[in-house]
Amino acid sequence: MSNASKFGKVAVLLGGKSAEREVSLDSGMAVLEALVRSGVNAEGFDPQERSITELSGYDRAFIVLHGRGGEDGQIQGALEWLNIPYTGTGVQGSAIGMDKVKTKQVWQGSELPTAPYRIVTKDSNAEEIVAALGLPLIIKPVHEGSSIGMSKVEKIEDFATAIAKATEHDAVVMAEKWITGREFTIVLLNGQALPVIRLQPPEDVAFYDYEAKYNRNDVQYGIPCGLSESEEKALQALALRAFQAVGASGWGRIDAMQDQDGNFWLLEVNTVPGMTSHSLVPKAAAAVGYSFDELCMAILEQTLNGVAR
């Protein structure tokens, strides 16, 4: 980028107070270093350490806050109140995207395929849930990211333990039908779906969990993803529709499964995905020729373009 001065003073929002704080610090530092290398007058800003009123001293914000407080519309609302342009999805899309149940309801209302689910509590009848969704199933906190608090339930006897684990992280918990098949992620950048990535965690983990996402080096990332050209285009189109349906914009990620019959199922949306060395957005962007620094600048450009929210 030849004229980085046009961005003025940029706050890279990182850290925060969610369960994903450590990942956000890693992501944010990577983004901050990339912007500085590109000549941007950027500084790290951790809302857990500083008052957000101090953001009034910045011209724009690059949001790399994962989870609650950063990905759910709260910081977006504060930035709008301060009239500071920011990257990514707006208030409403962020709030919907952070809520797995609301996201599913929007997708169902838009006739987009997503796995059946039930909201559950510690008092839920396990037999009724299993009768509705089958086994195995997956238990998820509704408002957490990075697979935090999630458990695969293969036996009805494990249902209560999985609920208890999830409720440590969230008052609202869901059970979701387990889709057996191949897992994919689709990165969206400035209105385009990038090449699909196939996720293949090692066989000793039940699913692409927190450990696999951030700490293991034996997860396989398939680019090309192994789908036929027509299947990949169909999945990219589906992901773009799903992203836009919840009101997401700018950049983000859609996670999906392909079942054993070849059908695609939407899992969830990530409106502030990871930007660490293990993260998927940089991998997909690299497949179409973006360096990490170029990717960060392309995202920052969103603050100049008046991206429709």
PDB file of C-alpha atoms in Angstrom:
ATOM      1  CA  MET A   1       0.000   0.000   0.000  1.00  0.00           C
ATOM      2  CA  SER A   2       1.710   3.157  -1.163  1.00  0.00           C
ATOM      3  CA  ASN A   3      -0.190   5.675   0.952  1.00  0.00           C
ATOM      4  CA  ALA A   4      -0.706   4.223   4.405  1.00  0.00           C
ATOM      5  CA  SER A   5      -1.065   7.723   5.868  1.00  0.00           C
ATOM      6  CA  LYS A   6      -4.653   7.885   4.547  1.00  0.00           C
ATOM      7  CA  PHE A   7      -5.708   5.598   7.404  1.00  0.00           C
ATOM      8  CA  GLY A   8      -4.566   8.052  10.064  1.00  0.00           C
ATOM      9  CA  LYS A   9      -4.084   6.588  13.536  1.00  0.00           C
ATOM     10  CA  VAL A  10      -5.405   3.015  13.773  1.00  0.00           C
ATOM     11  CA  ALA A  11      -6.330   1.127  16.938  1.00  0.00           C
ATOM     12  CA  VAL A  12      -5.858  -2.632  16.650  1.00  0.00           C
ATOM     13  CA  LEU A  13      -8.386  -3.927  19.161  1.00  0.00           C
ATOM     14  CA  LEU A  14      -7.086  -7.085  20.818  1.00  0.00           C
ATOM     15  CA  GLY A  15      -7.278  -9.063  24.049  1.00  0.00           C
ATOM     16  CA  GLY A  16     -10.535  -8.159  25.748  1.00  0.00           C
ATOM     17  CA  LYS A  17     -12.180 -10.173  28.494  1.00  0.00           C
ATOM     18  CA  SER A  18     -13.699 -13.190  26.730  1.00  0.00           C
ATOM     19  CA  ALA A  19     -12.638 -16.812  27.065  1.00  0.00           C
ATOM     20  CA  GLU A  20     -10.748 -16.290  23.794  1.00  0.00           C
ATOM     21  CA  ARG A  21      -8.518 -13.524  25.202  1.00  0.00           C
ATOM     22  CA  GLU A  22      -5.214 -15.347  24.641  1.00  0.00           C
ATOM     23  CA  VAL A  23      -6.033 -16.163  21.018  1.00  0.00           C
ATOM     24  CA  SER A  24      -7.111 -12.558  20.460  1.00  0.00           C
ATOM     25  CA  LEU A  25      -3.804 -11.290  21.833  1.00  0.00           C
ATOM     26  CA  ASP A  26      -1.925 -13.559  19.400  1.00  0.00           C
ATOM     27  CA  SER A  27      -4.142 -12.569  16.457  1.00  0.00           C
ATOM     28  CA  GLY A  28      -4.004  -8.897  17.310  1.00  0.00           C
ATOM     29  CA  MET A  29      -0.225  -8.772  17.622  1.00  0.00           C
ATOM     30  CA  ALA A  30       0.134 -10.490  14.227  1.00  0.00           C
ATOM     31  CA  VAL A  31      -2.202  -7.916  12.645  1.00  0.00           C
ATOM     32  CA  LEU A  32      -0.516  -5.008  14.417  1.00  0.00           C
ATOM     33  CA  GLU A  33       2.944  -6.066  13.219  1.00  0.00           C
ATOM     34  CA  ALA A  34       1.630  -6.481   9.645  1.00  0.00           C
ATOM     35  CA  LEU A  35       0.079  -2.999   9.614  1.00  0.00           C
ATOM     36  CA  VAL A  36       3.228  -1.386  11.037  1.00  0.00           C
ATOM     37  CA  ARG A  37       5.346  -3.183   8.419  1.00  0.00           C
ATOM     38  CA  SER A  38       3.021  -1.700   5.800  1.00  0.00           C
ATOM     39  CA  GLY A  39       3.615   1.821   7.093  1.00  0.00           C
ATOM     40  CA  VAL A  40       0.357   2.278   9.018  1.00  0.00           C
ATOM     41  CA  ASN A  41       0.400   4.344  12.212  1.00  0.00           C
ATOM     42  CA  ALA A  42      -1.149   1.528  14.256  1.00  0.00           C
ATOM     43  CA  GLU A  43      -1.188   0.755  17.974  1.00  0.00           C
ATOM     44  CA  GLY A  44      -2.508  -2.154  19.994  1.00  0.00           C
ATOM     45  CA  PHE A  45      -5.517  -1.342  22.179  1.00  0.00           C
ATOM     46  CA  ASP A  46      -6.723  -3.806  24.816  1.00  0.00           C
ATOM     47  CA  PRO A  47     -10.172  -2.822  26.179  1.00  0.00           C
ATOM     48  CA  GLN A  48      -9.478  -4.844  29.317  1.00  0.00           C
ATOM     49  CA  GLU A  49      -6.511  -2.593  30.101  1.00  0.00           C
ATOM     50  CA  ARG A  50      -7.847   0.773  28.898  1.00  0.00           C
ATOM     51  CA  SER A  51     -11.144   2.651  28.877  1.00  0.00           C
ATOM     52  CA  ILE A  52     -12.865   2.508  25.501  1.00  0.00           C
ATOM     53  CA  THR A  53     -13.414   6.267  25.777  1.00  0.00           C
ATOM     54  CA  GLU A  54      -9.711   6.552  24.854  1.00  0.00           C
ATOM     55  CA  LEU A  55     -10.615   5.252  21.385  1.00  0.00           C
ATOM     56  CA  SER A  56     -11.758   8.772  20.563  1.00  0.00           C
ATOM     57  CA  GLY A  57      -8.099   9.550  19.919  1.00  0.00           C
ATOM     58  CA  TYR A  58      -8.010   7.172  16.901  1.00  0.00           C
ATOM     59  CA  ASP A  59      -9.194   7.581  13.317  1.00  0.00           C
ATOM     60  CA  ARG A  60     -10.287   3.968  12.750  1.00  0.00           C
ATOM     61  CA  ALA A  61     -10.250   0.539  14.350  1.00  0.00           C
ATOM     62  CA  PHE A  62      -9.175  -2.915  13.213  1.00  0.00           C
ATOM     63  CA  ILE A  63     -11.199  -5.331  15.360  1.00  0.00           C
ATOM     64  CA  VAL A  64      -9.387  -8.532  16.328  1.00  0.00           C
ATOM     65  CA  LEU A  65     -11.368  -9.136  19.529  1.00  0.00           C
ATOM     66  CA  HIS A  66     -12.698 -12.697  19.503  1.00  0.00           C
ATOM     67  CA  GLY A  67     -15.738 -13.802  21.478  1.00  0.00           C
ATOM     68  CA  ARG A  68     -17.967 -11.818  23.785  1.00  0.00           C
ATOM     69  CA  GLY A  69     -17.415  -8.086  23.952  1.00  0.00           C
ATOM     70  CA  GLY A  70     -15.642  -8.016  20.600  1.00  0.00           C
ATOM     71  CA  GLU A  71     -17.549 -10.258  18.229  1.00  0.00           C
ATOM     72  CA  ASP A  72     -21.095  -9.742  19.517  1.00  0.00           C
ATOM     73  CA  GLY A  73     -21.813  -6.120  18.603  1.00  0.00           C
ATOM     74  CA  GLN A  74     -20.731  -4.486  21.871  1.00  0.00           C
ATOM     75  CA  ILE A  75     -17.485  -2.905  20.678  1.00  0.00           C
ATOM     76  CA  GLN A  76     -19.067  -2.191  17.278  1.00  0.00           C
ATOM     77  CA  GLY A  77     -21.788  -0.173  19.017  1.00  0.00           C
ATOM     78  CA  ALA A  78     -19.243   1.750  21.066  1.00  0.00           C
ATOM     79  CA  LEU A  79     -17.248   2.580  17.921  1.00  0.00           C
ATOM     80  CA  GLU A  80     -20.375   3.775  16.138  1.00  0.00           C
ATOM     81  CA  TRP A  81     -21.233   5.973  19.128  1.00  0.00           C
ATOM     82  CA  LEU A  82     -17.725   7.455  18.857  1.00  0.00           C
ATOM     83  CA  ASN A  83     -18.104   7.747  15.059  1.00  0.00           C
ATOM     84  CA  ILE A  84     -14.974   5.661  14.418  1.00  0.00           C
ATOM     85  CA  PRO A  85     -14.955   3.487  11.248  1.00  0.00           C
ATOM     86  CA  TYR A  86     -14.099  -0.160  11.943  1.00  0.00           C
ATOM     87  CA  THR A  87     -13.410  -3.393  10.095  1.00  0.00           C
ATOM     88  CA  GLY A  88     -15.869  -6.193   9.514  1.00  0.00           C
ATOM     89  CA  THR A  89     -19.473  -6.744  10.471  1.00  0.00           C
ATOM     90  CA  GLY A  90     -21.762  -4.154  12.055  1.00  0.00           C
ATOM     91  CA  VAL A  91     -23.690  -4.231  15.322  1.00  0.00           C
ATOM     92  CA  GLN A  92     -26.695  -6.310  14.275  1.00  0.00           C
ATOM     93  CA  GLY A  93     -24.808  -8.875  12.186  1.00  0.00           C
ATOM     94  CA  SER A  94     -22.238  -9.290  14.963  1.00  0.00           C
ATOM     95  CA  ALA A  95     -24.933  -9.862  17.582  1.00  0.00           C
ATOM     96  CA  ILE A  96     -26.727 -12.446  15.426  1.00  0.00           C
ATOM     97  CA  GLY A  97     -23.519 -14.195  14.374  1.00  0.00           C
ATOM     98  CA  MET A  98     -22.316 -14.606  17.966  1.00  0.00           C
ATOM     99  CA  ASP A  99     -25.573 -16.343  18.906  1.00  0.00           C
ATOM    100  CA  LYS A 100     -25.581 -19.834  17.391  1.00  0.00           C
ATOM    101  CA  VAL A 101     -29.336 -20.252  17.871  1.00  0.00           C
ATOM    102  CA  LYS A 102     -30.253 -16.881  16.335  1.00  0.00           C
ATOM    103  CA  THR A 103     -27.915 -17.669  13.417  1.00  0.00           C
ATOM    104  CA  LYS A 104     -29.663 -20.989  12.849  1.00  0.00           C
ATOM    105  CA  GLN A 105     -33.078 -19.352  13.041  1.00  0.00           C
ATOM    106  CA  VAL A 106     -32.069 -16.795  10.381  1.00  0.00           C
ATOM    107  CA  TRP A 107     -30.685 -19.562   8.163  1.00  0.00           C
ATOM    108  CA  GLN A 108     -33.797 -21.691   8.601  1.00  0.00           C
ATOM    109  CA  GLY A 109     -35.963 -18.671   7.758  1.00  0.00           C
ATOM    110  CA  SER A 110     -33.824 -18.127   4.658  1.00  0.00           C
ATOM    111  CA  GLU A 111     -34.242 -21.807   3.676  1.00  0.00           C
ATOM    112  CA  LEU A 112     -30.529 -22.471   4.090  1.00  0.00           C
ATOM    113  CA  PRO A 113     -29.468 -25.947   5.282  1.00  0.00           C
ATOM    114  CA  THR A 114     -28.312 -26.144   8.896  1.00  0.00           C
ATOM    115  CA  ALA A 115     -28.218 -29.096  11.277  1.00  0.00           C
ATOM    116  CA  PRO A 116     -31.278 -29.677  13.502  1.00  0.00           C
ATOM    117  CA  TYR A 117     -30.879 -28.548  17.123  1.00  0.00           C
ATOM    118  CA  ARG A 118     -32.607 -28.100  20.473  1.00  0.00           C
ATOM    119  CA  ILE A 119     -31.957 -25.607  23.268  1.00  0.00           C
ATOM    120  CA  VAL A 120     -31.163 -27.658  26.386  1.00  0.00           C
ATOM    121  CA  THR A 121     -30.657 -27.212  30.124  1.00  0.00           C
ATOM    122  CA  LYS A 122     -29.502 -29.487  32.939  1.00  0.00           C
ATOM    123  CA  ASP A 123     -33.187 -30.378  33.406  1.00  0.00           C
ATOM    124  CA  SER A 124     -33.733 -31.412  29.779  1.00  0.00           C
ATOM    125  CA  ASN A 125     -34.952 -34.961  29.164  1.00  0.00           C
ATOM    126  CA  ALA A 126     -31.976 -36.693  27.544  1.00  0.00           C
ATOM    127  CA  GLU A 127     -34.169 -39.401  26.019  1.00  0.00           C
ATOM    128  CA  GLU A 128     -36.363 -36.809  24.291  1.00  0.00           C
ATOM    129  CA  ILE A 129     -33.362 -34.922  22.916  1.00  0.00           C
ATOM    130  CA  VAL A 130     -31.729 -38.115  21.649  1.00  0.00           C
ATOM    131  CA  ALA A 131     -35.018 -39.241  20.088  1.00  0.00           C
ATOM    132  CA  ALA A 132     -35.183 -35.924  18.211  1.00  0.00           C
ATOM    133  CA  LEU A 133     -31.537 -35.581  17.162  1.00  0.00           C
ATOM    134  CA  GLY A 134     -30.079 -39.070  17.368  1.00  0.00           C
ATOM    135  CA  LEU A 135     -26.615 -40.084  18.574  1.00  0.00           C
ATOM    136  CA  PRO A 136     -23.938 -38.952  18.407  1.00  0.00           C
ATOM    137  CA  LEU A 137     -24.807 -35.299  18.967  1.00  0.00           C
ATOM    138  CA  ILE A 138     -22.818 -32.253  19.967  1.00  0.00           C
ATOM    139  CA  ILE A 139     -23.423 -29.947  22.922  1.00  0.00           C
ATOM    140  CA  LYS A 140     -22.398 -26.299  22.474  1.00  0.00           C
ATOM    141  CA  PRO A 141     -22.532 -23.089  24.509  1.00  0.00           C
ATOM    142  CA  VAL A 142     -24.631 -20.746  22.366  1.00  0.00           C
ATOM    143  CA  HIS A 143     -22.474 -17.634  22.805  1.00  0.00           C
ATOM    144  CA  GLU A 144     -18.893 -18.942  22.729  1.00  0.00           C
ATOM    145  CA  GLY A 145     -16.427 -19.337  19.888  1.00  0.00           C
ATOM    146  CA  SER A 146     -13.278 -21.391  19.274  1.00  0.00           C
ATOM    147  CA  SER A 147     -15.156 -24.604  20.206  1.00  0.00           C
ATOM    148  CA  ILE A 148     -14.920 -23.644  23.890  1.00  0.00           C
ATOM    149  CA  GLY A 149     -17.163 -25.775  26.117  1.00  0.00           C
ATOM    150  CA  MET A 150     -18.208 -28.134  23.314  1.00  0.00           C
ATOM    151  CA  SER A 151     -18.544 -31.904  23.697  1.00  0.00           C
ATOM    152  CA  LYS A 152     -19.407 -34.773  21.394  1.00  0.00           C
ATOM    153  CA  VAL A 153     -21.959 -37.066  23.088  1.00  0.00           C
ATOM    154  CA  GLU A 154     -21.884 -40.668  21.878  1.00  0.00           C
ATOM    155  CA  LYS A 155     -23.750 -42.313  24.781  1.00  0.00           C
ATOM    156  CA  ILE A 156     -26.847 -41.015  26.519  1.00  0.00           C
ATOM    157  CA  GLU A 157     -25.051 -41.443  29.864  1.00  0.00           C
ATOM    158  CA  ASP A 158     -22.645 -38.639  28.859  1.00  0.00           C
ATOM    159  CA  PHE A 159     -25.417 -36.120  28.161  1.00  0.00           C
ATOM    160  CA  ALA A 160     -25.529 -34.546  31.647  1.00  0.00           C
ATOM    161  CA  THR A 161     -21.740 -34.170  31.858  1.00  0.00           C
ATOM    162  CA  ALA A 162     -21.647 -32.400  28.494  1.00  0.00           C
ATOM    163  CA  ILE A 163     -24.419 -30.009  29.582  1.00  0.00           C
ATOM    164  CA  ALA A 164     -22.537 -29.239  32.789  1.00  0.00           C
ATOM    165  CA  LYS A 165     -19.334 -28.485  30.851  1.00  0.00           C
ATOM    166  CA  ALA A 166     -21.139 -26.153  28.449  1.00  0.00           C
ATOM    167  CA  THR A 167     -22.989 -24.293  31.221  1.00  0.00           C
ATOM    168  CA  GLU A 168     -19.644 -23.397  32.793  1.00  0.00           C
ATOM    169  CA  HIS A 169     -19.250 -21.051  29.824  1.00  0.00           C
ATOM    170  CA  ASP A 170     -22.808 -19.974  28.979  1.00  0.00           C
ATOM    171  CA  ALA A 171     -26.279 -19.880  30.490  1.00  0.00           C
ATOM    172  CA  VAL A 172     -27.727 -20.937  27.121  1.00  0.00           C
ATOM    173  CA  VAL A 173     -26.729 -24.329  25.704  1.00  0.00           C
ATOM    174  CA  MET A 174     -27.764 -26.209  22.584  1.00  0.00           C
ATOM    175  CA  ALA A 175     -27.698 -29.792  21.397  1.00  0.00           C
ATOM    176  CA  GLU A 176     -27.085 -30.243  17.675  1.00  0.00           C
ATOM    177  CA  LYS A 177     -27.386 -33.263  15.414  1.00  0.00           C
ATOM    178  CA  TRP A 178     -23.956 -34.689  14.634  1.00  0.00           C
ATOM    179  CA  ILE A 179     -23.204 -34.572  10.916  1.00  0.00           C
ATOM    180  CA  THR A 180     -20.898 -37.407   9.906  1.00  0.00           C
ATOM    181  CA  GLY A 181     -18.775 -36.439   6.933  1.00  0.00           C
ATOM    182  CA  ARG A 182     -16.184 -33.951   5.788  1.00  0.00           C
ATOM    183  CA  GLU A 183     -15.690 -30.546   7.432  1.00  0.00           C
ATOM    184  CA  PHE A 184     -14.957 -27.415   5.444  1.00  0.00           C
ATOM    185  CA  THR A 185     -14.448 -23.741   6.114  1.00  0.00           C
ATOM    186  CA  ILE A 186     -15.086 -20.915   3.664  1.00  0.00           C
ATOM    187  CA  VAL A 187     -13.411 -17.542   4.118  1.00  0.00           C
ATOM    188  CA  LEU A 188     -15.290 -14.463   2.896  1.00  0.00           C
ATOM    189  CA  LEU A 189     -13.323 -11.337   2.037  1.00  0.00           C
ATOM    190  CA  ASN A 190     -14.834  -8.145   0.628  1.00  0.00           C
ATOM    191  CA  GLY A 191     -17.835  -9.888  -0.904  1.00  0.00           C
ATOM    192  CA  GLN A 192     -15.931 -12.851  -2.368  1.00  0.00           C
ATOM    193  CA  ALA A 193     -15.652 -16.458  -1.202  1.00  0.00           C
ATOM    194  CA  LEU A 194     -12.012 -17.602  -1.171  1.00  0.00           C
ATOM    195  CA  PRO A 195     -10.931 -21.192  -1.975  1.00  0.00           C
ATOM    196  CA  VAL A 196     -12.616 -23.710   0.330  1.00  0.00           C
ATOM    197  CA  ILE A 197     -10.414 -25.363   2.977  1.00  0.00           C
ATOM    198  CA  ARG A 198     -10.983 -28.933   4.144  1.00  0.00           C
ATOM    199  CA  LEU A 199     -10.266 -29.490   7.846  1.00  0.00           C
ATOM    200  CA  GLN A 200      -8.905 -32.880   8.862  1.00  0.00           C
ATOM    201  CA  PRO A 201      -8.157 -33.072  12.581  1.00  0.00           C
ATOM    202  CA  PRO A 202      -6.035 -36.019  13.774  1.00  0.00           C
ATOM    203  CA  GLU A 203      -7.967 -39.179  14.550  1.00  0.00           C
ATOM    204  CA  ASP A 204      -7.472 -38.885  18.310  1.00  0.00           C
ATOM    205  CA  VAL A 205      -9.729 -35.825  18.588  1.00  0.00           C
ATOM    206  CA  ALA A 206     -13.507 -36.003  18.245  1.00  0.00           C
ATOM    207  CA  PHE A 207     -13.807 -32.772  16.243  1.00  0.00           C
ATOM    208  CA  TYR A 208     -11.930 -29.583  15.304  1.00  0.00           C
ATOM    209  CA  ASP A 209     -11.739 -28.384  18.918  1.00  0.00           C
ATOM    210  CA  TYR A 210      -9.810 -25.595  20.686  1.00  0.00           C
ATOM    211  CA  GLU A 211      -6.690 -27.732  21.049  1.00  0.00           C
ATOM    212  CA  ALA A 212      -6.716 -28.671  17.357  1.00  0.00           C
ATOM    213  CA  LYS A 213      -7.385 -25.070  16.314  1.00  0.00           C
ATOM    214  CA  TYR A 214      -4.589 -23.421  18.226  1.00  0.00           C
ATOM    215  CA  ASN A 215      -2.084 -25.823  19.728  1.00  0.00           C
ATOM    216  CA  ARG A 216      -1.661 -28.852  17.483  1.00  0.00           C
ATOM    217  CA  ASN A 217       0.514 -29.050  14.435  1.00  0.00           C
ATOM    218  CA  ASP A 218      -0.967 -32.265  13.002  1.00  0.00           C
ATOM    219  CA  VAL A 219      -4.247 -30.871  11.659  1.00  0.00           C
ATOM    220  CA  GLN A 220      -4.373 -31.142   7.873  1.00  0.00           C
ATOM    221  CA  TYR A 221      -5.693 -28.201   5.888  1.00  0.00           C
ATOM    222  CA  GLY A 222      -6.692 -29.142   2.367  1.00  0.00           C
ATOM    223  CA  ILE A 223      -6.328 -26.498  -0.349  1.00  0.00           C
ATOM    224  CA  PRO A 224      -7.514 -27.653  -2.836  1.00  0.00           C
ATOM    225  CA  CYS A 225     -10.259 -29.065  -0.642  1.00  0.00           C
ATOM    226  CA  GLY A 226     -11.016 -32.267  -2.565  1.00  0.00           C
ATOM    227  CA  LEU A 227     -14.471 -31.216  -3.775  1.00  0.00           C
ATOM    228  CA  SER A 228     -15.263 -31.196  -7.474  1.00  0.00           C
ATOM    229  CA  GLU A 229     -15.199 -27.762  -9.100  1.00  0.00           C
ATOM    230  CA  SER A 230     -19.003 -27.626  -9.221  1.00  0.00           C
ATOM    231  CA  GLU A 231     -19.324 -28.714  -5.560  1.00  0.00           C
ATOM    232  CA  GLU A 232     -16.789 -26.122  -4.421  1.00  0.00           C
ATOM    233  CA  LYS A 233     -18.599 -23.364  -6.329  1.00  0.00           C
ATOM    234  CA  ALA A 234     -21.908 -24.469  -4.815  1.00  0.00           C
ATOM    235  CA  LEU A 235     -20.432 -24.419  -1.305  1.00  0.00           C
ATOM    236  CA  GLN A 236     -18.862 -20.981  -1.871  1.00  0.00           C
ATOM    237  CA  ALA A 237     -22.210 -19.618  -3.080  1.00  0.00           C
ATOM    238  CA  LEU A 238     -23.996 -21.171  -0.092  1.00  0.00           C
ATOM    239  CA  ALA A 239     -21.462 -19.673   2.318  1.00  0.00           C
ATOM    240  CA  LEU A 240     -21.816 -16.214   0.782  1.00  0.00           C
ATOM    241  CA  ARG A 241     -25.611 -16.398   1.093  1.00  0.00           C
ATOM    242  CA  ALA A 242     -25.324 -17.603   4.688  1.00  0.00           C
ATOM    243  CA  PHE A 243     -22.875 -14.820   5.559  1.00  0.00           C
ATOM    244  CA  GLN A 244     -25.064 -12.133   4.053  1.00  0.00           C
ATOM    245  CA  ALA A 245     -28.247 -13.585   5.580  1.00  0.00           C
ATOM    246  CA  VAL A 246     -27.078 -12.872   9.134  1.00  0.00           C
ATOM    247  CA  GLY A 247     -25.981  -9.364   8.120  1.00  0.00           C
ATOM    248  CA  ALA A 248     -22.256 -10.111   8.163  1.00  0.00           C
ATOM    249  CA  SER A 249     -19.911  -8.107   5.929  1.00  0.00           C
ATOM    250  CA  GLY A 250     -16.285  -7.301   5.191  1.00  0.00           C
ATOM    251  CA  TRP A 251     -14.516 -10.459   6.239  1.00  0.00           C
ATOM    252  CA  GLY A 252     -15.282 -13.641   8.134  1.00  0.00           C
ATOM    253  CA  ARG A 253     -15.677 -17.384   7.915  1.00  0.00           C
ATOM    254  CA  ILE A 254     -18.449 -19.928   7.501  1.00  0.00           C
ATOM    255  CA  ASP A 255     -17.976 -23.477   8.789  1.00  0.00           C
ATOM    256  CA  ALA A 256     -19.879 -26.286   7.054  1.00  0.00           C
ATOM    257  CA  MET A 257     -20.098 -30.063   6.753  1.00  0.00           C
ATOM    258  CA  GLN A 258     -20.748 -32.363   3.817  1.00  0.00           C
ATOM    259  CA  ASP A 259     -22.622 -35.477   4.897  1.00  0.00           C
ATOM    260  CA  GLN A 260     -22.136 -38.940   3.494  1.00  0.00           C
ATOM    261  CA  ASP A 261     -24.874 -38.304   0.907  1.00  0.00           C
ATOM    262  CA  GLY A 262     -23.057 -35.235  -0.415  1.00  0.00           C
ATOM    263  CA  ASN A 263     -25.374 -32.655   1.164  1.00  0.00           C
ATOM    264  CA  PHE A 264     -23.910 -29.489   2.697  1.00  0.00           C
ATOM    265  CA  TRP A 265     -24.887 -28.318   6.195  1.00  0.00           C
ATOM    266  CA  LEU A 266     -24.026 -24.900   7.651  1.00  0.00           C
ATOM    267  CA  LEU A 267     -22.561 -24.994  11.170  1.00  0.00           C
ATOM    268  CA  GLU A 268     -21.792 -21.425  12.209  1.00  0.00           C
ATOM    269  CA  VAL A 269     -20.438 -18.031  11.201  1.00  0.00           C
ATOM    270  CA  ASN A 270     -17.317 -16.333  12.552  1.00  0.00           C
ATOM    271  CA  THR A 271     -17.369 -12.552  12.111  1.00  0.00           C
ATOM    272  CA  VAL A 272     -13.925 -11.953  13.696  1.00  0.00           C
ATOM    273  CA  PRO A 273     -11.916 -15.082  12.829  1.00  0.00           C
ATOM    274  CA  GLY A 274      -8.459 -15.874  14.157  1.00  0.00           C
ATOM    275  CA  MET A 275      -5.401 -14.327  12.554  1.00  0.00           C
ATOM    276  CA  THR A 276      -2.723 -16.466  14.222  1.00  0.00           C
ATOM    277  CA  SER A 277      -0.138 -18.718  12.569  1.00  0.00           C
ATOM    278  CA  HIS A 278      -2.632 -21.598  12.827  1.00  0.00           C
ATOM    279  CA  SER A 279      -5.574 -19.592  11.507  1.00  0.00           C
ATOM    280  CA  LEU A 280      -7.622 -20.321   8.416  1.00  0.00           C
ATOM    281  CA  VAL A 281      -8.210 -16.863   6.955  1.00  0.00           C
ATOM    282  CA  PRO A 282      -4.506 -16.291   6.141  1.00  0.00           C
ATOM    283  CA  LYS A 283      -4.298 -19.803   4.622  1.00  0.00           C
ATOM    284  CA  ALA A 284      -7.247 -19.171   2.290  1.00  0.00           C
ATOM    285  CA  ALA A 285      -5.992 -15.705   1.356  1.00  0.00           C
ATOM    286  CA  ALA A 286      -2.528 -17.094   0.570  1.00  0.00           C
ATOM    287  CA  ALA A 287      -4.174 -19.505  -1.893  1.00  0.00           C
ATOM    288  CA  VAL A 288      -5.255 -16.521  -4.007  1.00  0.00           C
ATOM    289  CA  GLY A 289      -1.948 -14.703  -3.698  1.00  0.00           C
ATOM    290  CA  TYR A 290      -2.334 -12.493  -0.624  1.00  0.00           C
ATOM    291  CA  SER A 291       0.612 -12.182   1.736  1.00  0.00           C
ATOM    292  CA  PHE A 292      -0.407 -11.785   5.385  1.00  0.00           C
ATOM    293  CA  ASP A 293       0.446  -8.084   5.229  1.00  0.00           C
ATOM    294  CA  GLU A 294      -1.643  -7.615   2.069  1.00  0.00           C
ATOM    295  CA  LEU A 295      -4.559  -9.439   3.699  1.00  0.00           C
ATOM    296  CA  CYS A 296      -4.469  -7.147   6.732  1.00  0.00           C
ATOM    297  CA  MET A 297      -4.368  -4.081   4.496  1.00  0.00           C
ATOM    298  CA  ALA A 298      -7.292  -5.383   2.413  1.00  0.00           C
ATOM    299  CA  ILE A 299      -9.328  -5.743   5.606  1.00  0.00           C
ATOM    300  CA  LEU A 300      -8.294  -2.297   6.852  1.00  0.00           C
ATOM    301  CA  GLU A 301      -9.406  -0.823   3.506  1.00  0.00           C
ATOM    302  CA  GLN A 302     -12.980  -1.681   4.567  1.00  0.00           C
ATOM    303  CA  THR A 303     -12.849   1.286   6.939  1.00  0.00           C
ATOM    304  CA  LEU A 304     -12.480   3.618   3.946  1.00  0.00           C
ATOM    305  CA  ASN A 305     -15.108   2.078   1.714  1.00  0.00           C
ATOM    306  CA  GLY A 306     -18.219   2.650   3.780  1.00  0.00           C
ATOM    307  CA  VAL A 307     -19.044  -1.081   3.744  1.00  0.00           C
ATOM    308  CA  ALA A 308     -22.833  -1.430   3.980  1.00  0.00           C
ATOM    309  CA  ARG A 309     -23.847  -2.696   7.377  1.00  0.00           C
TER     310      ARG A 309
END
